[in-house]
PDB file of C-alpha atoms in Angstrom:
ATOM      1  CA  MET A   1     -56.830 -85.758 115.210  1.00 78.00           C
ATOM      2  CA  SER A   2     -60.598 -86.089 115.118  1.00 87.00           C
ATOM      3  CA  SER A   3     -62.465 -88.219 112.617  1.00 91.00           C
ATOM      4  CA  MET A   4     -65.973 -88.650 111.287  1.00 93.00           C
ATOM      5  CA  ASN A   5     -67.791 -91.763 110.081  1.00 94.00           C
ATOM      6  CA  SER A   6     -70.964 -90.766 108.259  1.00 95.00           C
ATOM      7  CA  VAL A   7     -72.502 -92.213 105.092  1.00 95.00           C
ATOM      8  CA  PHE A   8     -75.513 -91.072 103.054  1.00 97.00           C
ATOM      9  CA  LEU A   9     -76.693 -93.202 100.127  1.00 95.00           C
ATOM     10  CA  MET A  10     -79.646 -92.752  97.808  1.00 96.00           C
ATOM     11  CA  GLY A  11     -80.491 -95.559  95.432  1.00 95.00           C
ATOM     12  CA  ASN A  12     -82.651 -98.608  94.776  1.00 96.00           C
ATOM     13  CA  LEU A  13     -82.684-102.002  96.491  1.00 96.00           C
ATOM     14  CA  VAL A  14     -80.991-104.696  94.426  1.00 96.00           C
ATOM     15  CA  ARG A  15     -82.936-107.504  96.106  1.00 95.00           C
ATOM     16  CA  ASP A  16     -85.605-108.013  98.741  1.00 95.00           C
ATOM     17  CA  PRO A  17     -84.313-107.462 102.293  1.00 95.00           C
ATOM     18  CA  GLU A  18     -83.472-110.588 104.286  1.00 94.00           C
ATOM     19  CA  THR A  19     -83.676-110.986 108.062  1.00 92.00           C
ATOM     20  CA  ARG A  20     -82.340-113.255 110.747  1.00 93.00           C
ATOM     21  CA  LYS A  21     -82.222-113.188 114.537  1.00 93.00           C
ATOM     22  CA  THR A  22     -79.148-113.108 116.728  1.00 92.00           C
ATOM     23  CA  PRO A  23     -78.860-115.730 119.504  1.00 93.00           C
ATOM     24  CA  ALA A  24     -80.139-112.971 121.835  1.00 92.00           C
ATOM     25  CA  GLY A  25     -83.277-112.621 119.685  1.00 91.00           C
ATOM     26  CA  VAL A  26     -82.418-109.277 118.056  1.00 92.00           C
ATOM     27  CA  MET A  27     -83.663-108.898 114.460  1.00 94.00           C
ATOM     28  CA  VAL A  28     -80.971-108.140 111.847  1.00 95.00           C
ATOM     29  CA  GLY A  29     -81.778-107.180 108.254  1.00 95.00           C
ATOM     30  CA  ASP A  30     -79.545-107.096 105.187  1.00 95.00           C
ATOM     31  CA  PHE A  31     -80.076-105.536 101.783  1.00 96.00           C
ATOM     32  CA  SER A  32     -78.015-104.038  98.971  1.00 96.00           C
ATOM     33  CA  VAL A  33     -78.489-100.617  97.401  1.00 97.00           C
ATOM     34  CA  ALA A  34     -77.487 -99.714  93.839  1.00 96.00           C
ATOM     35  CA  VAL A  35     -76.171 -96.149  93.789  1.00 95.00           C
ATOM     36  CA  SER A  36     -75.650 -94.450  90.421  1.00 93.00           C
ATOM     37  CA  ASP A  37     -72.729 -92.116  89.811  1.00 90.00           C
ATOM     38  CA  PRO A  38     -73.222 -90.344  86.469  1.00 89.00           C
ATOM     39  CA  TYR A  39     -70.225 -88.584  84.914  1.00 89.00           C
ATOM     40  CA  LYS A  40     -68.805 -87.605  81.527  1.00 89.00           C
ATOM     41  CA  ASP A  41     -65.867 -89.464  80.049  1.00 90.00           C
ATOM     42  CA  LYS A  42     -62.918 -87.794  78.300  1.00 90.00           C
ATOM     43  CA  ASP A  43     -64.971 -87.551  75.068  1.00 91.00           C
ATOM     44  CA  GLY A  44     -67.856 -85.807  76.834  1.00 90.00           C
ATOM     45  CA  GLN A  45     -70.120 -88.852  76.628  1.00 91.00           C
ATOM     46  CA  ALA A  46     -72.470 -89.459  79.550  1.00 90.00           C
ATOM     47  CA  VAL A  47     -71.517 -92.587  81.476  1.00 90.00           C
ATOM     48  CA  ASN A  48     -73.420 -94.076  84.393  1.00 90.00           C
ATOM     49  CA  ARG A  49     -71.282 -95.965  86.904  1.00 92.00           C
ATOM     50  CA  THR A  50     -73.184 -98.009  89.499  1.00 94.00           C
ATOM     51  CA  CYS A  51     -71.885 -98.958  92.931  1.00 94.00           C
ATOM     52  CA  PHE A  52     -73.530-101.764  94.915  1.00 96.00           C
ATOM     53  CA  VAL A  53     -73.436-101.196  98.679  1.00 96.00           C
ATOM     54  CA  ASP A  54     -74.394-103.732 101.352  1.00 96.00           C
ATOM     55  CA  VAL A  55     -76.459-102.332 104.241  1.00 97.00           C
ATOM     56  CA  VAL A  56     -77.259-103.868 107.637  1.00 96.00           C
ATOM     57  CA  VAL A  57     -80.172-102.704 109.827  1.00 96.00           C
ATOM     58  CA  TRP A  58     -80.965-103.753 113.390  1.00 95.00           C
ATOM     59  CA  GLY A  59     -83.996-104.189 115.621  1.00 93.00           C
ATOM     60  CA  ARG A  60     -87.379-102.664 114.825  1.00 93.00           C
ATOM     61  CA  GLN A  61     -85.945-100.880 111.789  1.00 94.00           C
ATOM     62  CA  ALA A  62     -85.005-104.272 110.283  1.00 94.00           C
ATOM     63  CA  GLU A  63     -88.584-105.489 110.754  1.00 92.00           C
ATOM     64  CA  THR A  64     -89.968-102.347 109.104  1.00 92.00           C
ATOM     65  CA  CYS A  65     -87.600-102.612 106.136  1.00 93.00           C
ATOM     66  CA  VAL A  66     -88.561-106.243 105.512  1.00 93.00           C
ATOM     67  CA  ALA A  67     -92.265-105.415 105.779  1.00 92.00           C
ATOM     68  CA  TYR A  68     -92.287-102.458 103.384  1.00 92.00           C
ATOM     69  CA  LEU A  69     -89.257-102.618 101.080  1.00 94.00           C
ATOM     70  CA  HIS A  70     -88.690-104.868  98.103  1.00 94.00           C
ATOM     71  CA  LYS A  71     -86.379-105.171  95.115  1.00 95.00           C
ATOM     72  CA  GLY A  72     -86.343-101.829  93.268  1.00 94.00           C
ATOM     73  CA  SER A  73     -87.571 -99.727  96.218  1.00 95.00           C
ATOM     74  CA  PRO A  74     -85.921 -96.281  96.302  1.00 96.00           C
ATOM     75  CA  VAL A  75     -84.349 -95.458  99.687  1.00 96.00           C
ATOM     76  CA  LEU A  76     -82.173 -92.910 101.429  1.00 96.00           C
ATOM     77  CA  VAL A  77     -79.824 -94.565 103.920  1.00 96.00           C
ATOM     78  CA  GLU A  78     -77.994 -92.673 106.646  1.00 96.00           C
ATOM     79  CA  GLY A  79     -75.416 -94.674 108.547  1.00 96.00           C
ATOM     80  CA  LYS A  80     -71.841 -95.488 109.424  1.00 96.00           C
ATOM     81  CA  LEU A  81     -69.215 -97.436 107.530  1.00 96.00           C
ATOM     82  CA  GLN A  82     -68.526-100.732 109.290  1.00 94.00           C
ATOM     83  CA  LEU A  83     -65.656-103.198 108.741  1.00 94.00           C
ATOM     84  CA  ASP A  84     -66.593-106.839 109.346  1.00 92.00           C
ATOM     85  CA  GLN A  85     -63.688-109.279 109.821  1.00 95.00           C
ATOM     86  CA  TRP A  86     -63.795-113.070 110.235  1.00 92.00           C
ATOM     87  CA  LYS A  87     -61.904-116.282 109.548  1.00 93.00           C
ATOM     88  CA  THR A  88     -63.167-118.984 107.208  1.00 93.00           C
ATOM     89  CA  ASP A  89     -63.320-122.650 108.187  1.00 94.00           C
ATOM     90  CA  GLN A  90     -59.967-123.008 106.404  1.00 94.00           C
ATOM     91  CA  GLY A  91     -58.432-120.291 108.613  1.00 93.00           C
ATOM     92  CA  GLU A  92     -58.286-117.593 105.918  1.00 94.00           C
ATOM     93  CA  SER A  93     -58.894-114.006 107.031  1.00 95.00           C
ATOM     94  CA  ARG A  94     -61.776-112.214 105.328  1.00 94.00           C
ATOM     95  CA  SER A  95     -63.176-108.709 105.598  1.00 94.00           C
ATOM     96  CA  ARG A  96     -65.826-106.532 104.014  1.00 93.00           C
ATOM     97  CA  LEU A  97     -67.107-102.996 104.290  1.00 95.00           C
ATOM     98  CA  ARG A  98     -70.805-102.297 104.623  1.00 95.00           C
ATOM     99  CA  VAL A  99     -73.055 -99.559 105.951  1.00 96.00           C
ATOM    100  CA  ARG A 100     -74.697 -99.935 109.348  1.00 96.00           C
ATOM    101  CA  ALA A 101     -77.946 -98.026 108.865  1.00 96.00           C
ATOM    102  CA  LEU A 102     -78.956 -95.542 111.520  1.00 96.00           C
ATOM    103  CA  ARG A 103     -81.943 -94.390 109.475  1.00 95.00           C
ATOM    104  CA  VAL A 104     -83.653 -95.705 106.339  1.00 94.00           C
ATOM    105  CA  GLN A 105     -86.029 -93.310 104.591  1.00 93.00           C
ATOM    106  CA  PHE A 106     -88.494 -94.874 102.134  1.00 93.00           C
ATOM    107  CA  LEU A 107     -88.636 -92.665  99.025  1.00 91.00           C
ATOM    108  CA  GLY A 108     -91.199 -94.469  96.897  1.00 78.00           C
ATOM    109  CA  ARG A 109     -94.746 -95.595  97.530  1.00 69.00           C
ATOM    110  CA  VAL A 110     -94.960 -97.766 100.597  1.00 58.00           C
ATOM    111  CA  MET A 111     -96.177-101.273  99.840  1.00 53.00           C
ATOM    112  CA  ASP A 112     -98.109-103.293 102.406  1.00 49.00           C
ATOM    113  CA  ALA A 113     -98.184-107.041 101.835  1.00 45.00           C
ATOM    114  CA  GLY A 114     -97.911-106.530  98.084  1.00 48.00           C
ATOM    115  CA  LYS A 115    -100.776-104.039  97.901  1.00 46.00           C
ATOM    116  CA  PRO A 116    -100.241-100.341  97.176  1.00 44.00           C
ATOM    117  CA  ALA A 117    -100.919 -98.047 100.106  1.00 43.00           C
ATOM    118  CA  SER A 118    -104.312 -96.410  99.769  1.00 41.00           C
ATOM    119  CA  ALA A 119    -104.449 -92.657  99.361  1.00 41.00           C
ATOM    120  CA  PRO A 120    -106.042 -90.752 102.220  1.00 42.00           C
ATOM    121  CA  ALA A 121    -109.704 -89.994 101.619  1.00 42.00           C
ATOM    122  CA  ALA A 122    -110.442 -86.397 100.679  1.00 42.00           C
ATOM    123  CA  ALA A 123    -112.257 -84.590 103.451  1.00 43.00           C
ATOM    124  CA  SER A 124    -115.494 -83.014 102.323  1.00 40.00           C
ATOM    125  CA  VAL A 125    -116.502 -79.640 103.736  1.00 44.00           C
ATOM    126  CA  PRO A 126    -120.188 -79.280 104.640  1.00 46.00           C
ATOM    127  CA  ALA A 127    -122.037 -76.758 102.424  1.00 49.00           C
ATOM    128  CA  GLU A 128    -123.061 -74.570 105.383  1.00 51.00           C
ATOM    129  CA  VAL A 129    -119.365 -73.920 106.201  1.00 45.00           C
ATOM    130  CA  ASN A 130    -118.699 -72.522 102.711  1.00 47.00           C
ATOM    131  CA  GLU A 131    -121.764 -70.214 102.622  1.00 54.00           C
ATOM    132  CA  GLY A 132    -120.146 -67.367 104.567  1.00 53.00           C
ATOM    133  CA  ILE A 133    -116.850 -67.342 102.610  1.00 49.00           C
ATOM    134  CA  PRO A 134    -116.737 -64.375 100.149  1.00 51.00           C
ATOM    135  CA  PHE A 135    -114.355 -66.008  97.645  1.00 45.00           C
TER     136      PHE A 135
END
């Protein structure tokens, strides 16, 4: 039987992304995304359920996320569900599910060092170019 492991999430960052480096020097970034799931309860009242999902990003993408994302940033994350398992110092087994991001799309305005990105300058058309246009 074949299987598929694909996750798409759209939501807002719960906190600023954090990074660390592996012993091999590879950058790893972590952040959490709040994903809303609106529905109507049995009485027809609108209810908004929120799910908090941990995301891990690797390499250059981790550096980019840390540079441009912050708490509240809207993102679209495409990735795979990953099960992490480990033992505590006391020998207890632990596990958690998180998304390993393959792609992170920034949905809001990109911020650069706390300053809003500047809008591209409008290109002006020289007057002589417009003279021959009949409309």
